[in-house]
């Protein structure tokens, strides 16, 4: 079976510091990978998605970037955090084709002070 | 462009009563539609999906949803609500066209089931 891991679970960072959130998927190959942000416990905003190693699509221009150095690894980064980067970040994966369900990780809560 | 609207921020219903959480969508091609539930400080859990075929889709925990193409809606329903159903519910859409991989979510509807 497939599992998705996300870490760290919580993070408190000062403004201007760097960020790295990591997500890995086990039990599958060539998944589509996604990063979403949820602000204030409400709607999900699609940030990035990837259909293969090194292939990143950015949905919202902002202070964040994503990378996919390995098939089942997806990293969300920032060089300098802003207060507005605070939120709940969710990684998800799906099979590459068809009407497949998105499966989410447990999430990473980021607080920027 | 794909979009999803969940017009109600919150739905209150008494335990044992039927519940409906509304969702409308916009997509250029044929839609794949999904419902998810989120409990506090947790990731999203899949409830059900519509791909094609029967307009009434049954899912987990007694939930079902009705696809209505003419109204571009996909409302979530349950015949008898439980207090434990209280959570945040999200509708999502993905365009079924080839080469499209984005899942777009609504803003969420908080369901509160009152004992």
XYZ file of N, CA and C in Angstrom:
684
model
N 0.838 -1.189 0.000
C 0.000 0.000 0.000
C 0.885 1.256 0.000
N 0.238 2.360 -0.340
C 0.987 3.609 -0.444
C 0.831 4.452 0.817
N 1.901 5.122 1.193
C 1.840 6.051 2.325
C 2.552 7.338 1.943
N 2.123 8.414 2.567
C 2.719 9.722 2.325
C 3.161 10.302 3.653
N 4.382 10.799 3.680
C 4.957 11.353 4.892
C 5.297 12.816 4.659
N 5.055 13.611 5.673
C 5.302 15.038 5.583
C 5.976 15.474 6.867
N 7.021 16.288 6.750
C 7.663 16.801 7.953
C 8.380 18.102 7.692
N 8.580 18.935 8.753
C 8.124 18.679 10.123
C 6.620 18.905 10.274
N 6.050 18.426 11.348
C 4.622 18.605 11.580
C 4.306 20.035 11.993
N 5.182 20.630 12.775
C 5.002 22.032 13.168
C 6.351 22.735 13.080
N 6.262 24.018 12.809
C 7.472 24.802 12.612
C 7.173 26.246 12.971
N 8.026 26.837 13.795
C 7.922 28.255 14.122
C 9.218 28.911 13.667
N 9.084 29.870 12.774
C 10.261 30.479 12.166
C 10.163 32.004 12.223
N 11.287 32.689 12.373
C 11.262 34.154 12.317
C 11.165 34.646 10.883
N 10.619 35.843 10.747
C 10.571 36.500 9.437
C 11.985 36.606 8.867
N 12.110 36.298 7.585
C 13.402 36.401 6.928
C 14.229 35.134 6.954
N 13.793 34.135 7.689
C 14.541 32.877 7.753
C 14.138 31.974 6.592
N 14.964 30.957 6.274
C 14.616 30.037 5.189
C 13.641 28.966 5.656
N 13.065 28.274 4.664
C 12.091 27.232 4.949
C 12.364 26.016 4.074
N 12.190 24.843 4.654
C 12.204 23.625 3.867
C 11.201 22.644 4.463
N 10.183 22.321 3.708
C 9.211 21.297 4.085
C 9.376 20.132 3.121
N 9.356 18.931 3.664
C 9.616 17.772 2.828
C 8.447 16.801 2.832
N 8.269 16.166 1.690
C 7.187 15.214 1.512
C 7.724 14.028 0.730
N 7.439 12.831 1.196
C 7.828 11.641 0.452
C 6.663 10.664 0.379
N 6.609 9.934 -0.697
C 5.569 8.937 -0.919
C 6.229 7.581 -1.029
N 5.644 6.591 -0.404
C 6.154 5.219 -0.470
C 5.129 4.318 -1.146
N 5.623 3.284 -1.797
C 4.736 2.260 -2.339
C 4.182 2.547 -3.705
N 4.746 3.517 -4.409
C 4.296 3.815 -5.751
C 5.469 4.399 -6.524
N 5.302 4.514 -7.832
C 6.330 5.157 -8.636
C 5.672 6.142 -9.585
N 6.428 7.179 -9.925
C 5.971 8.224 -10.823
C 4.619 8.821 -10.436
N 4.447 9.175 -9.175
C 3.184 9.818 -8.798
C 3.170 11.273 -9.223
N 1.968 11.846 -9.329
C 1.846 13.300 -9.389
C 1.884 13.807 -7.949
N 2.600 14.903 -7.733
C 2.764 15.428 -6.383
C 2.290 16.873 -6.319
N 1.753 17.248 -5.178
C 1.101 18.551 -5.015
C 1.470 19.168 -3.674
N 1.562 20.504 -3.671
C 1.625 21.295 -2.441
C 0.436 22.251 -2.423
N -0.310 22.212 -1.316
C -1.403 23.142 -1.072
C -1.123 23.911 0.216
N -1.681 25.104 0.306
C -1.648 25.861 1.551
C -3.078 26.149 1.991
N -3.297 25.987 3.272
C -4.585 26.294 3.869
C -4.368 27.392 4.896
N -4.983 28.525 4.672
C -4.852 29.650 5.588
C -6.065 29.704 6.502
N -5.812 29.930 7.781
C -6.892 30.155 8.753
C -7.957 29.072 8.711
N -7.548 27.820 8.517
C -8.479 26.705 8.576
C -9.547 26.701 7.518
N -9.299 27.326 6.395
C -10.327 27.392 5.365
C -9.844 26.794 4.058
N -10.043 27.508 2.983
C -9.862 26.930 1.661
C -8.443 26.526 1.349
N -8.309 25.585 0.424
C -7.006 25.101 -0.013
C -6.582 25.820 -1.282
N -5.380 26.341 -1.248
C -4.818 27.028 -2.404
C -3.732 26.149 -2.998
N -3.866 25.800 -4.270
C -2.841 25.008 -4.937
C -1.621 25.876 -5.182
N -0.478 25.431 -4.674
C 0.763 26.184 -4.830
C 1.595 25.644 -5.991
N 1.889 24.367 -5.954
C 2.736 23.730 -6.966
C 2.238 22.311 -7.218
N 2.493 21.827 -8.431
C 2.321 20.409 -8.681
C 3.405 19.938 -9.627
N 3.639 18.629 -9.596
C 4.724 18.048 -10.374
C 4.292 16.712 -10.954
N 4.560 16.529 -12.243
C 4.212 15.275 -12.902
C 5.436 14.417 -13.157
N 6.612 14.880 -12.722
C 7.810 14.091 -12.891
C 9.016 14.785 -12.279
N 10.121 14.068 -12.189
C 11.335 14.627 -11.600
C 11.734 15.906 -12.333
N 11.969 16.941 -11.565
C 12.395 18.204 -12.145
C 11.316 19.001 -12.842
N 10.095 18.479 -12.908
C 8.994 19.175 -13.578
C 8.089 19.792 -12.529
N 8.114 21.117 -12.440
C 7.337 21.829 -11.429
C 6.444 22.849 -12.122
N 5.167 22.833 -11.774
C 4.244 23.859 -12.253
C 3.845 24.721 -11.071
N 4.003 26.024 -11.232
C 3.695 26.970 -10.172
C 2.348 27.612 -10.451
N 1.508 27.608 -9.461
C 0.163 28.152 -9.633
C 0.013 29.565 -9.102
N 0.799 29.907 -8.121
C 0.646 31.218 -7.491
C 2.024 31.849 -7.330
N 2.279 32.975 -7.979
C 3.584 33.626 -7.822
C 3.726 34.193 -6.413
N 4.737 33.773 -5.722
C 4.890 34.225 -4.344
C 6.287 33.882 -3.860
N 6.394 33.880 -2.566
C 7.702 33.773 -1.930
C 8.196 32.345 -1.797
N 7.557 31.403 -2.444
C 7.878 30.003 -2.250
C 8.352 29.359 -3.543
N 9.065 28.251 -3.409
C 9.471 27.463 -4.560
C 9.345 25.997 -4.216
N 9.330 25.150 -5.222
C 9.235 23.714 -4.999
C 10.261 23.005 -5.860
N 10.682 21.842 -5.385
C 11.616 21.028 -6.164
C 11.247 19.565 -6.001
N 11.614 18.784 -6.977
C 11.370 17.338 -6.968
C 12.678 16.661 -7.387
N 13.563 16.476 -6.425
C 14.875 15.913 -6.754
C 14.847 14.415 -7.026
N 13.855 13.728 -6.480
C 13.699 12.296 -6.703
C 12.237 12.006 -7.035
N 11.988 10.826 -7.560
C 10.647 10.487 -8.058
C 9.568 10.673 -7.007
N 9.867 10.306 -5.757
C 8.829 10.299 -4.732
C 9.105 11.320 -3.639
N 9.859 12.363 -3.971
C 10.207 13.381 -2.998
C 9.835 14.752 -3.528
N 9.155 15.538 -2.698
C 8.693 16.862 -3.117
C 9.009 17.820 -1.989
N 9.727 18.899 -2.287
C 10.206 19.811 -1.267
C 9.658 21.208 -1.529
N 9.174 21.843 -0.492
C 8.702 23.223 -0.557
C 9.704 24.095 0.184
N 10.140 25.175 -0.454
C 11.207 25.991 0.119
C 10.892 27.475 0.027
N 11.601 28.209 0.874
C 11.623 29.661 0.775
C 12.984 30.145 1.235
N 13.477 31.187 0.605
C 14.766 31.752 1.029
C 14.568 32.708 2.188
N 13.445 33.436 2.181
C 13.173 34.406 3.244
C 11.672 34.426 3.523
N 11.292 33.940 4.665
C 9.878 33.852 5.005
C 9.275 35.216 5.311
N 8.002 35.342 4.946
C 7.201 36.510 5.275
C 6.134 36.109 6.286
N 5.594 37.087 6.981
C 4.500 36.793 7.910
C 3.338 36.099 7.200
N 3.090 36.515 5.974
C 1.965 35.981 5.212
C 2.179 34.536 4.763
N 3.365 33.990 4.985
C 3.613 32.590 4.645
C 3.075 31.626 5.706
N 2.654 32.165 6.828
C 2.077 31.313 7.874
C 0.865 30.564 7.342
N 0.734 29.299 7.770
C -0.416 28.513 7.334
C -0.171 27.037 7.529
N -1.121 26.277 7.045
C -1.066 24.824 7.127
C -0.770 24.323 5.727
N 0.366 23.656 5.560
C 0.814 23.209 4.247
C 0.563 21.716 4.113
N -0.069 21.376 3.024
C -0.461 19.986 2.792
C 0.170 19.472 1.511
N 0.814 18.333 1.620
C 1.338 17.635 0.461
C 0.341 16.552 0.067
N 0.239 16.261 -1.211
C -0.679 15.226 -1.679
C -0.090 14.542 -2.899
N -0.579 13.325 -3.140
C -0.142 12.600 -4.333
C -1.340 11.943 -5.004
N -1.179 11.658 -6.302
C -2.180 10.868 -7.008
C -1.466 10.034 -8.067
N -2.160 8.986 -8.537
C -1.639 8.260 -9.684
C -1.597 9.223 -10.867
N -0.774 8.921 -11.821
C -0.478 9.868 -12.884
C -1.635 10.110 -13.830
N -2.525 9.170 -14.023
C -3.570 9.363 -15.018
C -4.904 8.877 -14.470
N -5.972 9.329 -15.113
C -7.300 8.884 -14.727
C -7.903 9.737 -13.623
N -9.098 9.340 -13.230
C -9.838 10.091 -12.208
C -9.396 9.650 -10.833
N -8.165 9.955 -10.523
C -7.599 9.418 -9.303
C -7.775 10.328 -8.118
N -7.893 9.700 -6.993
C -8.087 10.422 -5.743
C -6.774 11.053 -5.308
N -6.846 12.268 -4.826
C -5.700 12.885 -4.172
C -5.622 12.344 -2.747
N -4.438 11.872 -2.375
C -4.234 11.413 -1.006
C -3.307 12.387 -0.311
N -3.742 12.869 0.856
C -3.035 13.936 1.540
C -2.163 13.413 2.680
N -1.081 14.136 2.917
C -0.308 13.931 4.117
C -0.990 14.589 5.303
N -0.351 14.450 6.477
C -0.945 14.966 7.715
C -0.803 16.476 7.843
N 0.037 17.080 7.034
C 0.167 18.530 7.049
C 1.313 19.032 7.908
N 1.781 20.244 7.576
C 2.828 20.924 8.338
C 2.324 22.318 8.673
N 2.286 22.610 9.966
C 1.800 23.933 10.373
C 2.987 24.863 10.556
N 3.001 25.926 9.777
C 4.079 26.902 9.815
C 3.580 28.199 10.425
N 4.279 28.665 11.439
C 4.006 29.974 12.036
C 5.238 30.832 11.849
N 5.044 31.966 11.204
C 6.138 32.902 10.992
C 5.934 34.083 11.938
N 6.929 34.356 12.751
C 6.803 35.415 13.759
C 7.677 36.614 13.420
N -10.808 28.095 -17.115
C -10.174 27.771 -15.835
C -11.174 27.047 -14.933
N -10.645 26.165 -14.113
C -11.499 25.416 -13.198
C -11.799 26.242 -11.959
N -12.983 26.071 -11.402
C -13.306 26.716 -10.134
C -14.384 25.915 -9.430
N -14.427 26.096 -8.121
C -15.420 25.435 -7.279
C -15.975 26.464 -6.320
N -17.277 26.448 -6.114
C -17.914 27.345 -5.165
C -18.668 26.539 -4.119
N -18.406 26.854 -2.881
C -19.179 26.304 -1.772
C -19.824 27.509 -1.098
N -21.102 27.742 -1.377
C -21.718 29.015 -1.000
C -21.958 29.198 0.493
N -21.919 28.128 1.246
C -22.206 28.227 2.686
C -20.927 28.052 3.487
N -20.621 29.052 4.326
C -19.467 28.898 5.209
C -19.739 27.840 6.270
N -20.979 27.801 6.742
C -21.324 26.859 7.807
C -22.745 26.345 7.595
N -22.915 25.070 7.913
C -24.227 24.447 7.893
C -24.473 23.829 9.264
N -25.587 24.175 9.854
C -25.980 23.595 11.142
C -27.156 22.659 10.922
N -27.094 21.506 11.530
C -28.190 20.551 11.399
C -28.306 19.761 12.699
N -29.517 19.405 13.050
C -29.744 18.609 14.249
C -29.414 17.147 13.983
N -28.891 16.493 14.996
C -28.567 15.076 14.864
C -29.805 14.281 14.464
N -29.633 13.393 13.502
C -30.747 12.588 13.020
C -31.456 13.173 11.829
N -31.242 14.457 11.581
C -31.852 15.102 10.417
C -30.983 14.910 9.183
N -31.577 15.019 7.995
C -30.752 14.939 6.783
C -29.906 16.197 6.619
N -28.746 16.027 5.984
C -27.881 17.172 5.748
C -27.540 17.280 4.269
N -27.320 18.526 3.846
C -26.851 18.808 2.493
C -25.786 19.879 2.566
N -24.668 19.624 1.908
C -23.602 20.618 1.761
C -23.451 20.882 0.270
N -23.572 22.157 -0.101
C -23.684 22.501 -1.517
C -22.332 22.762 -2.175
N -22.282 22.422 -3.467
C -21.071 22.647 -4.264
C -21.474 22.860 -5.710
N -20.951 23.901 -6.313
C -21.088 24.088 -7.756
C -19.700 24.238 -8.348
N -19.576 23.904 -9.622
C -18.250 23.873 -10.229
C -18.286 24.508 -11.616
N -17.103 24.828 -12.091
C -16.927 25.292 -13.464
C -15.667 24.654 -14.019
N -15.817 24.028 -15.189
C -14.669 23.377 -15.819
C -14.929 23.356 -17.315
N -13.899 23.417 -18.106
C -14.103 23.521 -19.554
C -14.516 22.193 -20.173
N -13.991 21.094 -19.643
C -14.335 19.787 -20.174
C -15.299 19.075 -19.240
N -15.241 17.756 -19.267
C -16.056 16.981 -18.333
C -15.359 16.934 -16.975
N -16.130 17.015 -15.907
C -15.490 17.095 -14.584
C -15.289 15.746 -13.918
N -14.217 15.665 -13.156
C -14.094 14.679 -12.103
C -14.355 15.456 -10.813
N -15.238 14.962 -9.984
C -15.651 15.696 -8.783
C -15.391 14.862 -7.543
N -15.006 15.529 -6.480
C -14.592 14.862 -5.246
C -15.145 15.606 -4.032
N -15.366 14.839 -2.971
C -15.629 15.409 -1.655
C -14.609 14.858 -0.673
N -14.105 15.787 0.169
C -13.169 15.441 1.223
C -13.677 16.006 2.540
N -13.204 15.399 3.632
C -13.520 15.898 4.970
C -12.214 16.136 5.717
N -12.222 17.185 6.531
C -11.035 17.506 7.330
C -11.428 17.705 8.781
N -10.754 16.978 9.663
C -10.902 17.176 11.095
C -9.796 18.109 11.569
N -9.952 18.766 12.718
C -8.999 19.791 13.145
C -7.546 19.335 13.112
N -6.723 20.172 12.499
C -5.273 19.948 12.431
C -4.894 18.626 11.772
N -5.711 18.202 10.843
C -5.435 16.954 10.125
C -5.433 17.208 8.627
N -4.896 16.239 7.900
C -5.008 16.294 6.450
C -6.427 15.973 6.022
N -6.652 16.042 4.704
C -7.982 15.775 4.174
C -8.185 14.290 3.919
N -9.392 13.831 4.199
C -9.746 12.431 3.941
C -10.769 12.360 2.822
N -10.563 11.451 1.896
C -11.451 11.265 0.763
C -12.773 10.645 1.200
N -13.879 11.197 0.687
C -15.213 10.649 0.962
C -15.802 9.928 -0.245
N -15.804 10.597 -1.391
C -16.406 10.003 -2.576
C -15.998 10.798 -3.813
N -16.254 10.189 -4.972
C -15.940 10.863 -6.228
C -16.955 10.504 -7.307
N -17.090 11.410 -8.261
C -17.897 11.181 -9.450
C -16.970 11.232 -10.655
N -17.077 10.189 -11.490
C -16.304 10.168 -12.728
C -17.258 10.239 -13.907
N -18.148 9.271 -13.979
C -19.127 9.189 -15.046
C -20.194 8.199 -14.608
N -21.300 8.152 -15.363
C -22.305 7.145 -15.061
C -23.389 7.651 -14.136
N -23.761 6.812 -13.177
C -24.860 7.113 -12.266
C -24.632 8.447 -11.563
N -25.652 9.293 -11.586
C -25.497 10.629 -11.004
C -25.440 10.607 -9.481
N -25.899 9.536 -8.862
C -25.851 9.425 -7.404
C -24.667 8.552 -7.027
N -23.768 9.149 -6.277
C -22.544 8.456 -5.897
C -22.572 8.206 -4.392
N -22.267 6.992 -3.998
C -22.224 6.662 -2.568
C -20.778 6.573 -2.118
N -20.538 7.033 -0.884
C -19.172 7.050 -0.391
C -19.066 6.532 1.028
N -18.033 7.016 1.701
C -17.737 6.542 3.052
C -18.688 7.142 4.070
N -18.847 6.451 5.193
C -19.574 6.927 6.371
C -21.028 7.298 6.071
N -21.632 6.694 5.066
C -23.025 6.940 4.763
C -23.294 8.175 3.920
N -22.228 8.846 3.474
C -22.401 10.028 2.636
C -22.668 9.635 1.185
N -23.383 10.501 0.502
C -23.620 10.356 -0.922
C -23.633 11.732 -1.552
N -23.496 11.778 -2.863
C -23.518 13.060 -3.557
C -24.224 12.880 -4.884
N -24.894 13.947 -5.294
C -25.659 13.905 -6.532
C -25.062 14.856 -7.546
N -24.684 14.299 -8.691
C -24.134 15.086 -9.784
C -25.286 15.594 -10.648
N -25.281 16.897 -10.907
C -26.304 17.493 -11.767
C -25.591 18.327 -12.825
N -25.531 17.795 -14.035
C -24.745 18.455 -15.078
C -25.353 19.790 -15.498
N -26.669 19.848 -15.584
C -27.307 21.078 -16.041
C -27.129 22.220 -15.047
N -27.069 21.875 -13.774
C -26.873 22.900 -12.747
C -25.426 23.004 -12.312
N -24.575 22.231 -12.919
C -23.136 22.144 -12.569
C -22.967 22.077 -11.053
N -23.679 21.138 -10.454
C -23.621 20.996 -9.006
C -23.245 19.576 -8.608
N -22.754 19.468 -7.397
C -22.353 18.161 -6.844
C -22.527 18.266 -5.331
N -23.771 18.250 -4.894
C -24.085 18.444 -3.472
C -23.869 17.175 -2.667
N -23.304 17.341 -1.494
C -23.061 16.227 -0.577
C -24.273 16.057 0.329
N -24.667 14.809 0.553
C -25.860 14.552 1.355
C -25.634 13.371 2.284
N -26.451 13.365 3.352
C -26.496 12.222 4.250
C -27.887 12.168 4.845
N -28.520 11.027 4.852
C -29.911 10.943 5.305
C -30.106 11.263 6.784
N -29.115 10.914 7.603
C -29.268 11.109 9.038
C -27.923 11.517 9.626
N -27.820 12.770 10.064
C -26.539 13.307 10.525
C -26.172 12.798 11.922
N -24.873 12.644 12.130
C -24.333 12.276 13.444
C -23.492 13.430 13.980
N -23.426 13.539 15.293
C -22.565 14.568 15.888
C -21.129 14.415 15.396
N -20.704 13.177 15.208
C -19.328 12.915 14.755
C -19.083 13.337 13.306
N -20.130 13.724 12.576
C -19.960 14.241 11.216
C -19.483 15.694 11.224
N -19.497 16.331 12.361
C -19.077 17.727 12.461
C -17.614 17.849 12.045
N -17.375 18.640 11.023
C -16.030 18.766 10.455
C -16.098 19.805 9.334
N -14.966 19.966 8.656
C -14.867 20.887 7.508
C -14.893 20.039 6.232
N -15.781 20.393 5.324
C -15.979 19.602 4.107
C -15.558 20.411 2.879
N -14.818 19.736 2.003
C -14.317 20.374 0.797
C -14.788 19.629 -0.439
N -15.229 20.412 -1.416
C -15.527 19.915 -2.743
C -14.343 20.247 -3.648
N -14.032 19.357 -4.589
C -12.914 19.592 -5.495
C -13.276 19.132 -6.899
N -12.655 19.760 -7.881
C -12.892 19.406 -9.275
C -11.578 19.264 -10.012
N -11.569 18.342 -10.941
C -10.441 18.213 -11.854
C -11.020 18.044 -13.253
N -10.481 18.752 -14.206
C -10.903 18.610 -15.602
C -10.430 17.247 -16.108
N -11.319 16.525 -16.765
C -10.976 15.188 -17.226
C -10.132 15.194 -18.496
N -9.905 16.362 -19.083
C -9.122 16.439 -20.307
C -7.694 15.965 -20.105
N -7.115 15.433 -21.151
C -5.750 14.925 -21.044
C -4.786 16.081 -20.833
N -3.792 15.813 -20.053
C -2.792 16.835 -19.778
C -3.166 17.811 -18.690
N -4.304 17.574 -18.040
C -4.692 18.457 -16.933
C -4.574 17.665 -15.636
N -3.888 18.236 -14.689
C -3.597 17.513 -13.457
C -3.968 18.293 -12.204
N -4.579 19.452 -12.377
C -4.856 20.286 -11.216
C -6.165 19.892 -10.555
N -6.135 19.783 -9.245
C -7.322 19.593 -8.434
C -7.590 20.924 -7.739
N -8.747 21.502 -8.035
C -9.098 22.789 -7.457
C -10.165 22.582 -6.390
N -9.922 23.171 -5.240
C -10.802 22.984 -4.090
C -11.643 24.231 -3.837
N -12.803 24.001 -3.249
C -13.625 25.099 -2.763
C -13.094 25.624 -1.445
N -13.776 26.623 -0.924
C -13.335 27.277 0.308
C -13.729 26.513 1.563
N -14.494 25.470 1.397
C -14.853 24.651 2.546
C -16.151 25.084 3.210
N -16.863 24.105 3.733
C -18.093 24.354 4.497
C -17.968 23.632 5.833
N -18.144 24.399 6.884
C -18.068 23.785 8.215
C -19.435 23.236 8.582
N -19.480 21.952 8.824
C -20.718 21.292 9.225
C -20.733 21.124 10.728
N -21.802 21.597 11.328
C -21.973 21.442 12.770
C -23.258 20.676 13.016
N -23.127 19.498 13.607
C -24.288 18.675 13.915
C -24.562 18.810 15.407
N -25.755 19.263 15.718
C -26.133 19.575 17.096
C -26.877 18.405 17.721
N -26.439 18.068 18.939
C -27.076 16.942 19.650
C -28.465 17.300 20.152
